[in-house]
Coordinates of C-alpha atoms and ligand atoms in Angstrom, one line a residue:
X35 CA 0.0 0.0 0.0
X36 CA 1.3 3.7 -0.8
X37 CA 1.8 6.0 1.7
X38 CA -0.4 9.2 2.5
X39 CA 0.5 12.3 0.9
X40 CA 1.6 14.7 4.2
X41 CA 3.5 18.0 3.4
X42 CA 5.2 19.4 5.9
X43 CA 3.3 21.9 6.9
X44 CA 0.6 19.7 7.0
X45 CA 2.3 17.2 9.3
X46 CA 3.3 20.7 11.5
X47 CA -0.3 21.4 11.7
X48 CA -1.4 17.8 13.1
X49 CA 1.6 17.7 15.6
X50 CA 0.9 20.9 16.7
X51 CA -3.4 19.4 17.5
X52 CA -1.5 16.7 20.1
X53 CA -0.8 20.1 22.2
X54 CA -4.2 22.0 23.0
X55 CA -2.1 24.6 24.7
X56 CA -0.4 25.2 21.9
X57 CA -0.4 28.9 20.3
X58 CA 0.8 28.2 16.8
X59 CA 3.9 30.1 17.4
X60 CA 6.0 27.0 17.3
X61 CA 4.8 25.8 14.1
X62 CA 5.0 29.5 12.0
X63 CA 8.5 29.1 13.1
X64 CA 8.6 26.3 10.5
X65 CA 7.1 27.5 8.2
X66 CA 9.4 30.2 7.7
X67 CA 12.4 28.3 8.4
X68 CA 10.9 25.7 5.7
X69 CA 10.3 29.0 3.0
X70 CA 14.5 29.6 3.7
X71 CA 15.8 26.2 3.1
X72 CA 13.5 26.0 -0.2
X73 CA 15.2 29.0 -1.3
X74 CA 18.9 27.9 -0.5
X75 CA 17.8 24.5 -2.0
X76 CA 17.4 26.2 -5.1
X77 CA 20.3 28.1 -4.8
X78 CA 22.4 24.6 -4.3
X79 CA 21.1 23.6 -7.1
X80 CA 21.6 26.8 -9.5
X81 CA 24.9 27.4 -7.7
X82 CA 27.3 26.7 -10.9
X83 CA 25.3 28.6 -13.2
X84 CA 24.9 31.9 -11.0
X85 CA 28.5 32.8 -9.6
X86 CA 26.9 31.5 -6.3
X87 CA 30.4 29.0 -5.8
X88 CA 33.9 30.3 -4.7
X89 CA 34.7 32.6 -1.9
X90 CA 34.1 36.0 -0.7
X91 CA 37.1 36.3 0.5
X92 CA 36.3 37.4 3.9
X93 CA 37.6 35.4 7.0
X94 CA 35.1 34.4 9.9
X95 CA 35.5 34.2 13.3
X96 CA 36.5 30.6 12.9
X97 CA 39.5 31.8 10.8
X98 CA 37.9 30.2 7.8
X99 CA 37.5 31.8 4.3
X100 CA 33.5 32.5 3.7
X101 CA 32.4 31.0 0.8
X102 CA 29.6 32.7 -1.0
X103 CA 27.1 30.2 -0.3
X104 CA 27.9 30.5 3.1
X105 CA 26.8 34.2 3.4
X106 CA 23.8 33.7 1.2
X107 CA 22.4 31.0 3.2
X108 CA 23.1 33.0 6.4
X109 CA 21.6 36.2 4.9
X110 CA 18.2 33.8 3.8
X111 CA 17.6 32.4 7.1
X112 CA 18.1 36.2 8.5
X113 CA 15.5 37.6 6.0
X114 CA 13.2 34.6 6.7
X115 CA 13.1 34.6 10.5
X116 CA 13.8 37.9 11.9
X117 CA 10.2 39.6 11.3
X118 CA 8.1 36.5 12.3
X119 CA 7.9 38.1 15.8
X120 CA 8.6 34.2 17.3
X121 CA 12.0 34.9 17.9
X122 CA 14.3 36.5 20.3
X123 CA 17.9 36.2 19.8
X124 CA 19.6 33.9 16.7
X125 CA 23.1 32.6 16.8
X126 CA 25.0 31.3 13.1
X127 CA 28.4 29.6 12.8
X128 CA 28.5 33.1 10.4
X129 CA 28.1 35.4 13.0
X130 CA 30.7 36.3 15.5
X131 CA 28.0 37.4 18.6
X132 CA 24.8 37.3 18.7
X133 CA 22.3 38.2 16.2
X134 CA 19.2 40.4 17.4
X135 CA 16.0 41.3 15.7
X136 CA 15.5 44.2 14.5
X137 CA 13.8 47.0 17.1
X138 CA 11.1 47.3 14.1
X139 CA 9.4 44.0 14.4
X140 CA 8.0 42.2 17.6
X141 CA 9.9 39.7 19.9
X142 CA 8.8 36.1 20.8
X143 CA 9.8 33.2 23.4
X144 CA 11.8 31.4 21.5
X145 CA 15.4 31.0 20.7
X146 CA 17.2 29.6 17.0
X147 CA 20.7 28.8 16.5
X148 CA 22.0 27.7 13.0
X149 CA 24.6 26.6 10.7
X150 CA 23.9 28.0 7.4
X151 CA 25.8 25.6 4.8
X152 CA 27.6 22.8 6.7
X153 CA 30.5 21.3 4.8
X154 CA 31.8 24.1 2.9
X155 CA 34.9 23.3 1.7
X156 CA 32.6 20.9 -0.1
X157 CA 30.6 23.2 -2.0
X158 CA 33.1 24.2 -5.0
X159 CA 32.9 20.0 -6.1
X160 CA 29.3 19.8 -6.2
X161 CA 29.5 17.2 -2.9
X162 CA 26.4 17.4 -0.9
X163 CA 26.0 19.9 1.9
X164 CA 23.5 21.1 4.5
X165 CA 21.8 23.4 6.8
X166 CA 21.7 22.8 10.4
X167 CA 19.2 24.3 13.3
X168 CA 17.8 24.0 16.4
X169 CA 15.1 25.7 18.5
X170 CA 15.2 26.5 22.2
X171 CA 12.1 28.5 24.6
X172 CA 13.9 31.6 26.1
X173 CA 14.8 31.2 29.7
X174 CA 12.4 33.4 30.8
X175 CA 9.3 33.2 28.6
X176 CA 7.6 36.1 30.3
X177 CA 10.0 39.0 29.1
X178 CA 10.0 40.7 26.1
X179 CA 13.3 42.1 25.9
X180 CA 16.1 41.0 23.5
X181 CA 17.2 37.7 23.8
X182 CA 20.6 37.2 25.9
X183 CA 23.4 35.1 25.8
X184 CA 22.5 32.7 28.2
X185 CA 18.9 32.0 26.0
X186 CA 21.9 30.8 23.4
X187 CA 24.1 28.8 26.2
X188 CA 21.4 26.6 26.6
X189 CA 22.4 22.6 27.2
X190 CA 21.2 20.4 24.2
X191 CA 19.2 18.5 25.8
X192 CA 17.0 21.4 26.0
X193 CA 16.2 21.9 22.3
X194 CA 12.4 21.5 21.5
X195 CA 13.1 21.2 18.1
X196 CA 16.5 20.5 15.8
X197 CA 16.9 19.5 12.5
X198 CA 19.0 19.7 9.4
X199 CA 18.3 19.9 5.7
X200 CA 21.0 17.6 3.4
X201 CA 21.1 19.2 -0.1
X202 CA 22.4 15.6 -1.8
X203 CA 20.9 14.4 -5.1
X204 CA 17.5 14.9 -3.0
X205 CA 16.6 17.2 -0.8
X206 CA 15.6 16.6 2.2
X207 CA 14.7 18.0 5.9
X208 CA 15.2 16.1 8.7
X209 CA 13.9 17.2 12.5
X210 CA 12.2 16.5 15.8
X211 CA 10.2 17.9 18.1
X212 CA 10.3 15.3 20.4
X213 CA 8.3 12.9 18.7
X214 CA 10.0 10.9 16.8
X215 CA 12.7 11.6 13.7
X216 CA 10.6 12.3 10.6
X217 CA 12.3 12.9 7.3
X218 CA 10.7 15.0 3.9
X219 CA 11.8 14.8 0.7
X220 CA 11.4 18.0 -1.6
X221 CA 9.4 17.4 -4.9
X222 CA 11.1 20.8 -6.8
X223 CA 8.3 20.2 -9.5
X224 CA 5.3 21.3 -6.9
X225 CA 7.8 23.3 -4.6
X226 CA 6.5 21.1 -1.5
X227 CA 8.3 18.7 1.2
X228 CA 6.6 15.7 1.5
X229 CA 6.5 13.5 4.5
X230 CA 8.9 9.9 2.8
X231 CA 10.6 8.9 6.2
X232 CA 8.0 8.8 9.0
X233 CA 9.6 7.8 12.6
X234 CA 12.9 6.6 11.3
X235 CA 15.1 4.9 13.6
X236 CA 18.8 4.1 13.6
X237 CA 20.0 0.2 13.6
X238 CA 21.3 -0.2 16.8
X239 CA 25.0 -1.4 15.2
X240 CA 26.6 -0.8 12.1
X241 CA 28.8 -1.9 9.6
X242 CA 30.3 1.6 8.8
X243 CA 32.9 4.2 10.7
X244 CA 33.0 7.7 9.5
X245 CA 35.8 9.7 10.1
X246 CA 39.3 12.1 9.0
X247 CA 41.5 9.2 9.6
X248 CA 44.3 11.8 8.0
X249 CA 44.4 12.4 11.4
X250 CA 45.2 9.1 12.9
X251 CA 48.8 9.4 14.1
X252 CA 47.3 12.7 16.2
X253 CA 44.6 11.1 17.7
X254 CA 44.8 9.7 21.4
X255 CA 46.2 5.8 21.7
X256 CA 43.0 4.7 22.7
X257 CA 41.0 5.9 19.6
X258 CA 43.8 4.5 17.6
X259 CA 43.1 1.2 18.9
X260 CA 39.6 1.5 18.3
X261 CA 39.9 2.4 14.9
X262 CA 42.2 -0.9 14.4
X263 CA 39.8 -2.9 15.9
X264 CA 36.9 -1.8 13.4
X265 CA 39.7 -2.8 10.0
X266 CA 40.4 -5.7 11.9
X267 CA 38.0 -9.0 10.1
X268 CA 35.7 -10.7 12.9
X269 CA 35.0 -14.8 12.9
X270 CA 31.5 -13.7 13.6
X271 CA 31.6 -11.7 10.6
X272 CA 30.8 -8.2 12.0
X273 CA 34.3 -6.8 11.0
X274 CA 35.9 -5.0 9.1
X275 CA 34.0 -2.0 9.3
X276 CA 33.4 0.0 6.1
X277 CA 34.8 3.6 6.1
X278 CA 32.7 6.6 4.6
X279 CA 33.3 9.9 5.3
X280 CA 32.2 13.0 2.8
X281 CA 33.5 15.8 5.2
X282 CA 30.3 17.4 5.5
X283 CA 29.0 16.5 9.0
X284 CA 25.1 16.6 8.0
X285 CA 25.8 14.1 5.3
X286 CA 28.0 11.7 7.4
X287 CA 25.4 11.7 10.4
X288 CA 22.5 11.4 7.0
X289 CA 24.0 8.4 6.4
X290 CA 24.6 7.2 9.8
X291 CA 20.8 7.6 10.5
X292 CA 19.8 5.3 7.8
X293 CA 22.6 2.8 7.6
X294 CA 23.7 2.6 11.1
X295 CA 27.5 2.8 12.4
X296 CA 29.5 5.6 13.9
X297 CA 30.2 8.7 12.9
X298 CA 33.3 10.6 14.6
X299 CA 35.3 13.9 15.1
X300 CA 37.6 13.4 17.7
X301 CA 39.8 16.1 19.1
X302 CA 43.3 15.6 18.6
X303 CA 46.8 16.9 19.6
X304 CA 46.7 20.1 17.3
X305 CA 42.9 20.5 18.0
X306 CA 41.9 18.7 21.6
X307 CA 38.6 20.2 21.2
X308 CA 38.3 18.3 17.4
X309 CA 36.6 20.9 14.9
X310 CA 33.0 20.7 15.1
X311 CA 30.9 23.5 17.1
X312 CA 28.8 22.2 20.5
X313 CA 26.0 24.4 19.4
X314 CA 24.9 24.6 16.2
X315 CA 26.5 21.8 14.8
X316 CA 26.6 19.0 17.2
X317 CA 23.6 19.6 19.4
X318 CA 21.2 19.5 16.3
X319 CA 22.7 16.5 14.6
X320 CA 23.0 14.6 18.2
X321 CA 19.7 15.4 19.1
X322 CA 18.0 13.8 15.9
X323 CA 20.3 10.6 16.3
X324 CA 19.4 10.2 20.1
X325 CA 15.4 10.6 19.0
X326 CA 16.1 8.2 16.8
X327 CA 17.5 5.3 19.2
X328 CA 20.7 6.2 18.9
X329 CA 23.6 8.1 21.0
X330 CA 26.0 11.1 20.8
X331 CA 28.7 11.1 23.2
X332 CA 31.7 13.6 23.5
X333 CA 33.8 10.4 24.5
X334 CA 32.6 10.0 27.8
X335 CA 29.3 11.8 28.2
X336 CA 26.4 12.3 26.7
X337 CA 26.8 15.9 24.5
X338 CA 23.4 17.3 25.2
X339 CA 24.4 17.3 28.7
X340 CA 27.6 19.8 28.0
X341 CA 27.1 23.4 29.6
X342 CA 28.0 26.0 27.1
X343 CA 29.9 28.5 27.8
X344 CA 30.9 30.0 24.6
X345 CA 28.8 30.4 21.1
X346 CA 31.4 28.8 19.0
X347 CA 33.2 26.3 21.7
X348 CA 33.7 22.7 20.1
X349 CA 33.4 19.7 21.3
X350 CA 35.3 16.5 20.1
X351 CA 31.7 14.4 19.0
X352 CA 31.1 10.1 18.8
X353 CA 27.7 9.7 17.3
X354 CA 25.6 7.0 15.7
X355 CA 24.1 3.7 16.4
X356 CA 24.0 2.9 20.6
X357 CA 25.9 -0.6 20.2
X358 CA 28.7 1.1 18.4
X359 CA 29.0 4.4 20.7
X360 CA 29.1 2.4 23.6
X361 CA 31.6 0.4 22.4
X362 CA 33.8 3.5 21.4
X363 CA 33.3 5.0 25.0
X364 CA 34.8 1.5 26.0
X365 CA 37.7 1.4 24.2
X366 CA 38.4 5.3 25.1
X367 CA 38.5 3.7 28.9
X368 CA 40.9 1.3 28.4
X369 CA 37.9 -1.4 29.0
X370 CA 37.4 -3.2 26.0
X371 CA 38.4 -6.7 26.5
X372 CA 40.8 -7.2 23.1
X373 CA 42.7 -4.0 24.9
X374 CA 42.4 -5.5 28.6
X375 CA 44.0 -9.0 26.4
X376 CA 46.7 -6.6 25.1
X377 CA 48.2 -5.4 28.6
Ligands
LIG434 P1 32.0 24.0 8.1 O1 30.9 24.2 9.0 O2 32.9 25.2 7.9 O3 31.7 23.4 6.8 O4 33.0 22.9 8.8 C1 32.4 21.8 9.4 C2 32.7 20.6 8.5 C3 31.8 19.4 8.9 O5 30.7 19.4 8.1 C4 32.7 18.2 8.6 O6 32.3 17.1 9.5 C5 34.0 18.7 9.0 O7 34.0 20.1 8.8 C6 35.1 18.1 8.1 O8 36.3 18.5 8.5 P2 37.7 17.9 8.0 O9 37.9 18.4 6.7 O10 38.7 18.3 9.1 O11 37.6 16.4 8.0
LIG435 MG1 29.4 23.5 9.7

């Protein structure tokens, strides 16, 4: 039998009925967040034809060149969500501090961080890429006033919503609110995102790791051994692990969701923090996978339990089917029993 037809904001509009309380605030967030990642979509796709690739040659806070994509995503999410009058404060990988809303246009409770075009050194080779988000309440829903830092610092595990759209041969938008993983698939020929994945949930082990491995001889002992383990063939047949890694986070964790495995950015001893971004990057993406059965783990702990204490701070990030996380988290204890047979 075929599926129903659900767009998304359709399936907004029925999730939103499960809360009476509900104002419909929520769900007009969205929708314009939706209207922004059809337009970049389109941009993605029209990129090569419209001097959209390349870079603008300006440096961000990160130290790393802005491609032009990068600020034309950024400035379409702006222009989407800053006269909505839901929002109170935004945060963007983009933007060194926070980004307000304009003293023209109303304020509301909530709270949006974002990563405009994830995987940007990817962009130029026509390698899929993505848009990251999340949603928080403000910490005090009663004021009015500009949102604050500490409405950004919030922990993960506070998001009410967080998702990601993955520009690959499809489009599609991935996110939760709590409920489930649910994942749409953009039909360009009716300009609509329509409900293909309902409640997806991650195998709980894999056959596939996902990381730089260029970094290997920088990486801790532990995680070395780890890795090893995973190339090293099983009489149960469970190993050797595959390895796939694109380089664009949204796309590695993509295929994590469906196929199961790990996905990894460890810190290292250039970079003991790793590379990807606690907040807009991690957060989101760990969020989904932990919805959907799975875990996210900064090596040790669970990452939606990390304080923030800066915007941009990083976090080394484990993520991807529980079986295999756990396992990791072993190995970077020294517990794992083909280590323990090693000492
Ligand atoms: P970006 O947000 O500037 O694109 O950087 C983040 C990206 C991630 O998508 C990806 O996982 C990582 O950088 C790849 O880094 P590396 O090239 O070090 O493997
Ligand atoms: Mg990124």
């Amino acid at each position: 039998m075929q599926q129903k037809l659900i767009t998304i904001e359709r399936h907004i509009a029925e999730q939103q009925q499960q809360f009476p309380q509900a104002t419909g605030e929520f769900s007009r967030i969205l929708r314009d967040l939706t209207l922004a990642l059809r337009i970049i979509a389109r941009d993605v796709r029209r990129a090569g034809l419209t001097d959209l690739l390349g870079s603008t040659r300006v440096v961000n806070v990160h130290g790393e060149e802005v491609r032009k994509l990068d600020e034309l995503a950024h400035d379409v999410i702006f222009r989407a969500m800053d006269h909505g009058g839901h929002l109170c404060v935004m945060a963007s990988e983009e933007a060194e501090g926070l980004i307000h809303i304009p003293s023209n246009y109303r304020r509301g409770k909530y709270v949006m961080v974002f990563d405009p075009l994830d995987g940007s050194s990817n962009i130029d080779a026509n390698i899929t890429i993505g848009t990251i988000f999340s949603i928080y309440r403000r910490l005090d829903e009663s004021l009015d006033t500009p949102g604050t830092l500490e409405d950004i610092l919030q922990p993960g595990y506070k998001q009410v919503c967080a998702g990601y759209a993955v520009y690959g041969s499809s489009t599609q938008l991935v996110y939760t609110t709590g409920m489930g993983v649910d994942v749409f698939t953009f039909d360009p020929t009716i300009g609509e995102f329509l409900l293909s994945h309902p409640q997806v949930r991650i195998p709980p082990h894999g056959s596939i790791y996902s990381v730089n491995e260029g970094s290997f001889s920088l990486w801790e002992e532990r995680l070395q051994q780890y890795v090893e383990y995973l190339k090293t063939p099983s009489t149960d047949g469970r190993r050797p692990y595959s390895l796939r890694y694109v380089g664009t986070a949204v796309a590695d964790v993509h295929r994590t969701l469906f196929y199961g495995g790990i996905f990894m950015y460890p810190g290292n001893r250039k970079n003991p923090e790793g590379k990807l971004r606690l907040i807009y990057e991690v957060n989101p993406l760990a969020k989904i996978v932990t919805e959907a059965g799975g875990r996210a783990s900064n090596g040790c702990c669970d990452v939606l339990r990390i304080e923030p204490t800066d915007i941009h701070q990083r976090t080394p990030v484990f993520m991807g089917s529980s079986e295999d996380v756990t396992e990791l988290e072993q190995f970077l204890r020294g517990e794992h029993p083909t280590q323990r047979a090693h000492e």
